[in-house]
């Protein structure tokens, strides 16, 4: 039996969730249409850019993502406490980056004095916006509606674009979180869209590897400082760290990359991989 969305998302149990949305027109989300020869890969950029924009407005942080040909995956963390700590002005500023506001709030922003009833209404409205800015459903609505409208305009058509509402899975412990992130990062290898991690376009693992490889430090120095939050980790993604470090994922970057590389070998055993202990293979390329 289908469960209501509120029963699937319970922030008192976990802050981490795996989200999936699938296109109703299947292969026409991204990729190439074999019938018309039209290529839709540019839409992957739309999705990644929109995800990062929304993450900067909502208190919903991105741990992993993968944009496939007819669907996408997200692993997110809801930072409810951050939203609860915002001032009213911060809530208003963030809300206005995405949505139309309210005439009453416009008057308040222009310095007009509000009466007691208007002040109460203003506070109620701001608290409603605050709650929505850490709400996964509002995050996904703002993502999927934007992509659907833009794609329908490009296709010169109207109608349903997504197969249905997004699917969500609660990640209740560290093992579930890391397993799910690895699953998302390895999607293109399992789907034969790529044969190496750094070749997985529009995936979080590629973004992390590119940022790491762009560092001018040598491998030994990176390994020595693996637990430190450094600029080699993308600012748009939740950084890796240690369990005792706040605002990081509960594993070092180095250990996670080793984990994913090992699982990549298991997913595609026929591909040529020489795994070197204590150093992910892609750092040798």
XYZ file of C-alpha atoms in Angstrom:
285
model
C 0.000 0.000 0.000
C 1.252 3.471 -0.881
C 2.415 5.507 2.099
C 1.824 9.235 2.410
C 4.912 11.421 1.944
C 4.909 12.556 5.566
C 5.353 8.941 6.627
C 8.389 8.533 4.376
C 10.228 11.635 5.563
C 10.744 11.798 9.305
C 13.518 14.172 10.330
C 13.412 12.877 13.890
C 14.700 9.528 12.562
C 17.289 10.711 10.045
C 18.430 13.767 8.125
C 19.609 11.768 5.083
C 17.419 10.691 2.153
C 17.799 9.097 -1.261
C 15.573 10.804 -3.850
C 14.712 9.597 -7.355
C 12.662 11.214 -10.132
C 11.975 9.574 -13.497
C 10.879 11.143 -16.761
C 7.562 9.942 -18.222
C 8.957 10.277 -21.725
C 11.748 7.908 -20.722
C 14.814 8.515 -22.923
C 14.049 12.167 -23.537
C 15.201 13.554 -20.195
C 18.810 13.537 -21.332
C 20.861 11.576 -23.830
C 20.181 10.917 -27.499
C 16.849 10.088 -29.124
C 17.644 7.216 -31.486
C 14.563 7.947 -33.607
C 15.166 11.643 -34.331
C 18.908 11.820 -33.693
C 18.316 14.760 -31.345
C 20.660 15.028 -28.381
C 19.390 16.224 -25.022
C 22.579 16.060 -22.970
C 22.477 19.811 -22.369
C 19.552 19.159 -20.032
C 21.920 17.458 -17.615
C 23.542 20.845 -17.088
C 20.114 22.349 -16.403
C 19.500 19.786 -13.673
C 22.911 20.047 -12.000
C 22.804 23.854 -12.048
C 19.291 23.894 -10.616
C 20.182 21.404 -7.868
C 23.105 23.547 -6.763
C 21.048 26.740 -6.883
C 18.304 25.223 -4.737
C 20.798 23.753 -2.282
C 22.149 27.256 -1.735
C 18.677 28.558 -0.876
C 17.172 25.618 1.025
C 18.920 23.982 3.979
C 19.125 20.799 1.947
C 22.716 19.759 1.303
C 23.901 17.441 -1.477
C 25.940 14.342 -0.601
C 25.757 12.654 -4.020
C 23.971 12.992 -7.354
C 23.785 11.180 -10.673
C 21.956 12.466 -13.765
C 21.053 9.485 -15.937
C 19.351 9.355 -19.345
C 15.767 9.073 -18.072
C 16.002 9.720 -14.334
C 18.203 11.210 -11.650
C 19.348 10.306 -8.145
C 20.065 12.591 -5.202
C 21.394 11.826 -1.740
C 20.600 14.774 0.489
C 20.870 15.924 4.065
C 18.186 18.151 5.585
C 19.731 20.698 7.959
C 16.619 21.682 9.881
C 18.514 23.348 12.727
C 20.157 25.780 10.339
C 16.767 26.950 9.073
C 15.438 27.318 12.600
C 18.385 29.579 13.405
C 17.727 32.044 10.586
C 16.491 35.534 11.314
C 13.230 36.631 9.717
C 15.205 38.766 7.263
C 17.271 35.740 6.193
C 14.132 33.700 5.553
C 12.620 36.482 3.469
C 15.801 36.974 1.444
C 16.075 33.298 0.635
C 12.393 32.904 -0.232
C 12.484 35.861 -2.611
C 15.363 34.271 -4.550
C 12.938 31.645 -5.852
C 9.355 32.745 -5.339
C 7.070 35.716 -5.420
C 6.640 37.174 -1.997
C 3.685 38.874 -0.414
C 2.421 42.476 -0.629
C 2.522 42.582 3.156
C 6.173 41.474 3.234
C 6.969 43.960 0.459
C 5.601 46.751 2.642
C 7.653 45.490 5.591
C 10.816 45.396 3.465
C 10.197 48.968 2.347
C 10.141 50.113 5.953
C 6.415 50.645 6.417
C 5.038 50.327 9.939
C 2.667 47.385 10.327
C -0.168 47.246 12.817
C -0.479 44.450 15.379
C -2.624 42.199 13.186
C -0.294 42.683 10.232
C 2.745 41.902 12.387
C 1.111 38.638 13.466
C 0.291 37.752 9.869
C 3.840 38.618 8.802
C 5.338 36.330 11.437
C 3.014 33.470 10.485
C 3.913 33.846 6.817
C 7.649 33.904 7.518
C 7.410 30.787 9.681
C 5.552 29.020 6.874
C 8.321 29.956 4.447
C 10.970 28.852 6.949
C 9.390 25.389 7.204
C 9.212 25.087 3.422
C 12.904 25.978 3.058
C 13.917 22.743 4.777
C 11.114 20.673 3.223
C 12.208 17.995 0.729
C 8.873 18.122 -1.100
C 9.251 21.842 -1.741
C 12.843 21.317 -2.845
C 11.817 18.633 -5.344
C 8.836 20.662 -6.512
C 11.115 23.614 -7.256
C 13.497 21.332 -9.139
C 11.070 19.219 -11.137
C 8.634 21.986 -12.100
C 11.490 24.129 -13.408
C 12.966 21.302 -15.515
C 9.535 20.218 -16.816
C 8.599 23.716 -17.957
C 11.945 24.297 -19.622
C 11.966 20.902 -21.379
C 8.352 21.231 -22.530
C 9.127 24.654 -23.946
C 12.120 23.248 -25.827
C 10.018 20.324 -27.107
C 7.183 22.695 -28.025
C 4.648 20.596 -26.150
C 2.597 20.538 -22.974
C 1.554 17.865 -20.543
C 3.077 15.620 -17.942
C 6.858 15.434 -17.993
C 7.677 13.390 -14.892
C 6.442 9.833 -14.409
C 5.033 10.696 -11.012
C 6.015 12.203 -7.707
C 9.577 11.666 -6.664
C 10.482 8.566 -4.674
C 12.264 8.848 -1.343
C 14.156 6.414 0.858
C 15.270 7.191 4.399
C 18.923 6.382 5.132
C 18.807 5.465 8.786
C 22.476 4.845 9.622
C 26.009 5.394 8.350
C 26.139 2.062 6.536
C 22.936 2.847 4.640
C 24.184 6.342 3.784
C 27.564 5.257 2.424
C 26.104 2.269 0.590
C 23.518 4.482 -1.082
C 26.090 7.132 -2.039
C 28.280 4.452 -3.610
C 25.236 3.070 -5.444
C 24.472 6.512 -6.875
C 28.081 7.240 -7.814
C 28.428 3.871 -9.580
C 25.175 4.111 -11.560
C 26.840 5.002 -14.890
C 29.288 2.092 -14.639
C 26.503 -0.394 -13.970
C 24.534 1.110 -16.881
C 27.585 0.879 -19.190
C 27.578 4.646 -19.638
C 31.165 4.863 -18.403
C 34.010 2.467 -17.635
C 35.811 4.581 -15.064
C 34.753 6.823 -12.224
C 36.264 10.049 -13.563
C 34.520 9.424 -16.899
C 31.069 9.548 -15.307
C 29.761 12.899 -16.528
C 27.238 14.816 -14.437
C 27.887 12.706 -11.355
C 29.091 13.828 -7.948
C 31.959 11.326 -7.938
C 33.422 12.930 -11.074
C 33.152 16.361 -9.482
C 34.964 15.164 -6.358
C 37.721 13.452 -8.352
C 38.267 16.475 -10.613
C 38.555 18.748 -7.610
C 40.985 16.364 -5.942
C 43.158 15.944 -9.031
C 43.282 19.696 -9.602
C 45.233 20.032 -6.375
C 48.932 20.566 -6.934
C 49.853 18.533 -3.853
C 51.312 15.069 -4.318
C 49.462 11.903 -3.344
C 51.390 11.405 -0.102
C 50.581 14.884 1.099
C 46.919 14.387 0.265
C 46.842 11.139 2.209
C 48.460 12.794 5.206
C 45.876 15.532 5.334
C 42.868 13.472 4.239
C 40.761 14.240 7.301
C 41.084 17.981 6.977
C 38.501 20.056 5.202
C 40.394 21.570 2.325
C 39.546 23.367 -0.876
C 40.048 20.155 -2.851
C 36.517 19.129 -1.803
C 33.760 20.769 -3.894
C 31.973 23.529 -2.017
C 28.619 22.488 -3.502
C 28.817 19.018 -1.927
C 28.901 17.904 1.705
C 32.591 17.359 2.517
C 33.984 14.116 3.861
C 35.570 14.119 7.300
C 35.229 12.077 10.490
C 32.359 11.055 12.729
C 33.388 13.595 15.344
C 33.559 16.446 12.815
C 30.394 18.466 12.427
C 28.922 19.192 8.985
C 30.884 16.415 7.263
C 30.142 12.917 6.030
C 31.214 10.183 8.497
C 34.184 8.876 6.509
C 37.369 10.384 5.103
C 37.472 11.342 1.443
C 40.318 8.920 0.887
C 38.482 5.963 2.422
C 35.316 6.703 0.459
C 37.163 6.859 -2.851
C 38.832 3.533 -2.060
C 35.435 2.052 -1.214
C 33.870 3.249 -4.460
C 36.842 2.103 -6.545
C 36.629 -1.389 -5.063
C 32.897 -1.516 -5.770
C 33.514 -0.266 -9.308
C 35.773 -3.261 -9.909
C 33.005 -5.527 -8.632
C 30.421 -3.847 -10.884
C 32.572 -4.152 -13.991
C 35.017 -7.016 -13.428
C 35.966 -7.203 -17.112
C 37.330 -3.681 -17.295
C 41.071 -3.268 -16.983
C 41.825 -2.041 -13.470
C 45.026 -2.280 -11.503
C 44.134 -1.473 -7.919
C 46.973 -0.173 -5.762
C 46.631 -0.429 -2.014
C 45.982 2.808 -0.086
C 45.643 4.830 -3.267
C 42.607 4.855 -5.592
C 43.606 3.862 -9.099
C 42.418 7.038 -10.813
C 45.098 9.072 -8.996
C 47.741 7.185 -10.957
C 46.325 8.252 -14.329
